[in-house]
Coordinates of C-alpha atoms in Angstrom, one line a residue:
G1 CA 0.0 0.0 0.0
R2 CA 0.9 3.7 0.0
T3 CA 3.3 4.8 2.7
G4 CA 4.6 7.9 4.3
S5 CA 1.4 9.8 5.2
A6 CA 2.3 12.9 7.1
G7 CA 0.5 15.8 8.8
S8 CA 0.2 19.5 8.0
G9 CA 3.3 21.5 8.8
W10 CA 5.7 18.6 9.0
T11 CA 9.3 18.8 8.0
V12 CA 10.7 15.7 6.4
R13 CA 14.5 15.9 6.0
D14 CA 17.8 14.0 5.8
N15 CA 16.1 10.6 5.3
V16 CA 16.7 7.7 2.9
I17 CA 13.2 6.6 1.9
R18 CA 13.2 3.5 -0.4
D19 CA 11.5 0.4 -1.7
N20 CA 7.9 1.1 -0.9
H21 CA 5.2 -0.4 -3.2
G22 CA 3.2 2.8 -3.6
Y23 CA 4.9 6.1 -2.9
G24 CA 7.5 7.5 -0.5
I25 CA 6.2 10.8 0.8
K26 CA 2.6 12.1 0.8
V27 CA 2.5 15.9 0.6
E28 CA 0.3 17.8 3.1
S29 CA -0.1 21.6 3.5
G30 CA 2.8 23.5 5.0
M31 CA 5.3 20.6 4.5
D32 CA 9.1 21.1 3.9
I33 CA 10.6 18.1 2.2
I34 CA 14.4 18.7 2.3
N35 CA 17.6 16.8 1.6
N36 CA 16.1 13.3 1.4
V37 CA 17.0 10.4 -0.9
I38 CA 13.8 8.9 -2.3
K39 CA 14.2 5.9 -4.5
N40 CA 12.8 2.6 -5.8
M41 CA 9.2 3.4 -5.2
G42 CA 6.6 1.2 -7.0
Q43 CA 4.5 4.2 -8.1
M44 CA 5.8 7.6 -7.2
G45 CA 8.6 9.2 -5.1
I46 CA 6.5 12.2 -3.9
A47 CA 2.7 12.4 -4.3
G48 CA -0.3 14.1 -2.9
A49 CA -3.2 16.5 -3.6
N50 CA -5.1 19.5 -2.3
A51 CA -2.3 21.1 -0.3
N52 CA -0.6 24.5 -0.2
N53 CA 2.6 26.2 0.9
V54 CA 5.0 23.3 0.2
L55 CA 8.7 23.3 -0.2
I56 CA 10.5 20.4 -2.0
K57 CA 14.2 21.2 -1.9
N58 CA 17.6 19.5 -2.4
N59 CA 16.2 15.9 -2.6
E60 CA 17.6 13.1 -4.8
I61 CA 14.6 11.4 -6.4
V62 CA 15.6 8.3 -8.5
N63 CA 14.1 5.2 -10.0
N64 CA 10.5 5.5 -9.1
C65 CA 7.5 3.9 -10.9
I66 CA 9.0 0.4 -11.0
S67 CA 6.3 -2.0 -9.8
G68 CA 3.8 -2.3 -12.6
F69 CA 1.9 1.0 -12.1
Q70 CA 0.9 3.1 -15.1
C71 CA 3.7 5.6 -15.3
F72 CA 2.1 7.7 -18.1
G73 CA -1.5 9.0 -18.4
F74 CA -2.2 8.3 -14.7
G75 CA 0.4 9.0 -11.9
G76 CA 3.8 7.6 -11.7
G77 CA 7.4 8.8 -11.6
A78 CA 9.5 11.1 -9.4
V79 CA 7.0 13.8 -8.3
K80 CA 3.2 13.9 -9.2
I81 CA 1.1 16.3 -7.1
N82 CA -2.3 17.7 -7.9
N83 CA -4.5 20.7 -7.0
M84 CA -1.7 22.5 -5.2
T85 CA -1.1 26.2 -4.4
N86 CA 2.2 27.9 -3.6
V87 CA 4.7 25.1 -4.2
T88 CA 8.5 25.5 -4.7
L89 CA 10.6 22.7 -6.2
K90 CA 14.2 23.8 -5.8
G91 CA 17.6 22.2 -6.1
N92 CA 16.5 18.7 -6.5
Y93 CA 18.3 16.0 -8.4
V94 CA 15.6 14.1 -10.3
H95 CA 17.0 11.3 -12.4
D96 CA 16.5 7.9 -14.0
N97 CA 12.8 7.6 -13.2
P98 CA 10.7 5.5 -15.6
G99 CA 7.9 8.1 -15.6
H100 CA 7.9 11.9 -15.6
G101 CA 10.3 13.9 -13.5
L102 CA 8.6 16.9 -11.8
H103 CA 4.8 16.9 -12.6
L104 CA 2.2 19.3 -11.2
D105 CA -1.3 18.7 -12.4
Q106 CA -5.0 19.5 -12.0
E107 CA -5.4 23.2 -11.4
S108 CA -2.2 23.9 -9.4
Y109 CA -1.4 27.6 -8.9
N110 CA 1.7 29.6 -8.1
I111 CA 4.4 26.9 -8.7
I112 CA 8.1 27.5 -9.0
Y113 CA 10.5 25.0 -10.5
E114 CA 14.1 26.3 -10.1
D115 CA 17.7 25.1 -9.9
N116 CA 16.8 21.5 -10.4
V117 CA 18.9 18.9 -12.3
V118 CA 16.4 16.8 -14.2
R119 CA 18.2 14.0 -16.0
N120 CA 17.4 10.7 -17.9
N121 CA 13.7 10.4 -17.0
E122 CA 11.7 8.5 -19.5
G123 CA 8.8 11.0 -19.5
N124 CA 8.9 14.8 -19.6
G125 CA 11.6 16.2 -17.5
I126 CA 9.2 19.0 -16.2
H127 CA 5.5 18.5 -16.9
H128 CA 3.2 21.4 -15.9
E129 CA -0.4 20.5 -16.6
T130 CA -3.7 22.3 -16.4
G131 CA -2.4 24.9 -14.0
D132 CA -2.3 28.7 -13.7
G133 CA 0.8 30.7 -12.7
A134 CA 4.2 28.9 -12.9
I135 CA 7.8 29.8 -13.2
I136 CA 10.3 27.3 -14.6
R137 CA 13.7 28.8 -14.4
N138 CA 17.4 28.0 -14.2
N139 CA 17.1 24.2 -14.4
L140 CA 19.5 21.8 -16.1
I141 CA 17.3 19.4 -18.1
E142 CA 19.1 16.7 -20.1
G143 CA 18.6 13.2 -21.5
N144 CA 14.8 13.0 -20.8
G145 CA 12.0 11.7 -22.9
F146 CA 13.4 8.5 -24.3
R147 CA 10.6 6.1 -23.3
S148 CA 11.2 2.3 -23.2
D149 CA 8.0 1.8 -25.2
G150 CA 9.6 3.8 -28.1
G151 CA 7.7 7.0 -27.5
K152 CA 9.3 10.4 -27.1
N153 CA 8.6 13.1 -24.5
F154 CA 9.9 16.5 -23.8
G155 CA 12.4 18.3 -21.7
I156 CA 9.7 20.7 -20.7
M157 CA 6.0 20.3 -21.4
V158 CA 3.5 23.1 -20.5
L159 CA 0.1 21.5 -21.2
S160 CA -3.2 23.4 -21.1
S161 CA -1.9 25.9 -18.6
A162 CA -2.0 29.6 -18.3
N163 CA 0.5 32.3 -17.3
V164 CA 3.7 30.2 -17.3
E165 CA 7.2 31.7 -17.8
V166 CA 10.1 29.5 -18.8
Y167 CA 13.5 31.0 -18.7
G168 CA 17.2 30.5 -17.9
N169 CA 17.0 26.8 -18.5
T170 CA 19.7 24.6 -20.2
L171 CA 18.3 21.8 -22.2
R172 CA 20.4 19.2 -24.1
G173 CA 20.2 15.6 -25.2
N174 CA 16.4 15.4 -24.7
A175 CA 14.2 13.4 -27.1
M176 CA 12.2 16.6 -27.6
G177 CA 12.8 20.2 -26.4
I178 CA 10.2 22.6 -25.0
I179 CA 6.5 22.5 -26.0
G180 CA 3.4 24.5 -25.1
R181 CA 0.4 22.4 -26.0
Q182 CA -3.4 22.7 -25.7
D183 CA -5.4 19.5 -25.6
R184 CA -9.1 18.9 -25.8
R185 CA -9.7 19.8 -22.1
T186 CA -10.4 23.5 -22.9
N187 CA -13.0 23.6 -20.1
I188 CA -10.3 23.1 -17.5
M189 CA -7.5 25.6 -18.4
K190 CA -6.3 27.1 -21.6
L191 CA -2.8 27.6 -22.9
R192 CA -2.3 31.4 -22.8
N193 CA 0.4 33.8 -21.8
L194 CA 3.1 31.2 -22.1
W195 CA 6.5 33.0 -22.3
V196 CA 9.6 30.9 -23.2
H197 CA 12.7 33.1 -23.2
H198 CA 16.5 33.2 -22.7
N199 CA 16.9 29.4 -22.6
D200 CA 19.9 27.5 -23.9
I201 CA 18.5 24.7 -26.0
T202 CA 20.5 22.0 -27.9
L203 CA 18.5 19.9 -30.4
D204 CA 19.6 17.0 -32.4
G205 CA 18.0 15.9 -35.7
S206 CA 14.8 14.5 -34.2
A207 CA 14.0 17.1 -31.5
R208 CA 11.3 19.8 -31.6
V209 CA 10.4 23.1 -29.9
G210 CA 7.3 25.1 -30.2
L211 CA 3.5 25.1 -29.9
G212 CA 0.9 22.4 -30.6
I213 CA -2.7 21.5 -30.3
D214 CA -4.1 18.0 -29.6
G215 CA -7.6 16.9 -30.4
I216 CA -8.8 20.4 -31.3
S217 CA -8.8 22.6 -34.4
D218 CA -8.7 26.0 -32.7
T219 CA -5.6 27.9 -34.1
S220 CA -6.0 30.9 -31.8
Y221 CA -3.5 29.3 -29.5
F222 CA -0.9 30.2 -32.1
T223 CA -2.2 33.7 -32.9
S224 CA -4.1 35.5 -30.2
K225 CA -3.5 34.0 -26.7
N226 CA -0.1 35.6 -26.2
N227 CA 1.9 32.4 -26.4
R228 CA 5.5 33.3 -27.5
F229 CA 9.1 32.3 -27.6
T230 CA 11.7 35.1 -27.5
D231 CA 15.5 35.4 -27.3
N232 CA 16.3 31.7 -26.9
D233 CA 19.7 30.4 -28.0
Y234 CA 19.5 27.3 -30.1
T235 CA 22.3 24.9 -31.0
F236 CA 21.5 22.3 -33.6
D237 CA 23.5 19.2 -33.2
Y238 CA 23.3 18.0 -36.8
D239 CA 24.5 19.2 -40.2
N240 CA 21.3 19.7 -42.1
D241 CA 20.3 23.3 -42.1
N242 CA 17.1 22.5 -44.0
F243 CA 15.7 20.5 -41.0
K244 CA 12.5 21.7 -39.5
P245 CA 12.9 21.8 -35.7
F246 CA 9.9 23.9 -34.7
K247 CA 6.3 23.0 -34.1
W248 CA 3.7 25.4 -35.5
I249 CA 0.2 25.3 -37.0
S250 CA 1.2 23.6 -40.2
G251 CA 3.3 21.0 -38.4
S252 CA 7.1 21.2 -38.4
V253 CA 8.7 24.4 -39.7
S254 CA 12.1 25.7 -40.5
V255 CA 14.1 28.3 -38.6
S256 CA 13.1 31.0 -41.2
K257 CA 9.4 30.1 -40.9
W258 CA 9.6 30.2 -37.1
K259 CA 11.1 33.7 -37.3
D260 CA 8.6 34.7 -39.9
V261 CA 5.7 34.1 -37.5
G262 CA 7.4 36.3 -34.9
M263 CA 9.1 33.7 -32.7
D264 CA 12.7 34.1 -31.5
T265 CA 13.4 37.1 -33.7
G266 CA 16.0 38.1 -31.2
G267 CA 17.3 34.6 -30.6
S268 CA 20.4 32.9 -31.9
F269 CA 20.7 29.8 -34.1
T270 CA 24.0 27.8 -34.3
W271 CA 24.8 24.6 -36.2
L272 CA 27.6 22.4 -34.9

């Protein structure tokens, strides 16, 4: 069963928490989760819902979602917490989890992801879903998104969320780069005011960055909801300058088309 239920206002620090079937730490309001090693959970390293004012700092979270749980499309991986308000995830080393890395879901508000190292997780490195108000800054995100089932995920995914700022991150070696996407759940939250800027992004020949829609035909997410990429620095780790590394209305587009639609006009583009 699930383990680690705590109470409001607890501090959980300096522990090694491992080898539980469900999850390691259950988040409650006012908790500080600091400097723990959380590993080998069957379902999730850190989980919980309906809490506020939580700090998750300087933890190592590794190899969680290993006991037959559904790691994608449900809840499994390093961190999966829902319906949260005022959460900071800072300075964590999140690596080698079969699911997503840091995942906030279901109308979570005022979330900060900063100074984390997110490496070699099969799912999205950082996955912010159906929330409002988040900052994703100064994280090192590398080697994520190569799923064992052959699928590909992103370094950073902002899904059906409003008012998210993504800046100062370094992304390299991920299956895909940064995506803002709106899916069919438009009654929950809409992708608007996404600002992705001043990130250092290295892409190989199969990676993508940009905006997308899934299961809907509304193209206003590209044109009138203030979703934008500005001043990012791209390095393309391949020798074909005709490759189309960006996602836009028409599918995959070239660097010149990306700039033509107003994206990253002040950015830099370098081929190795």
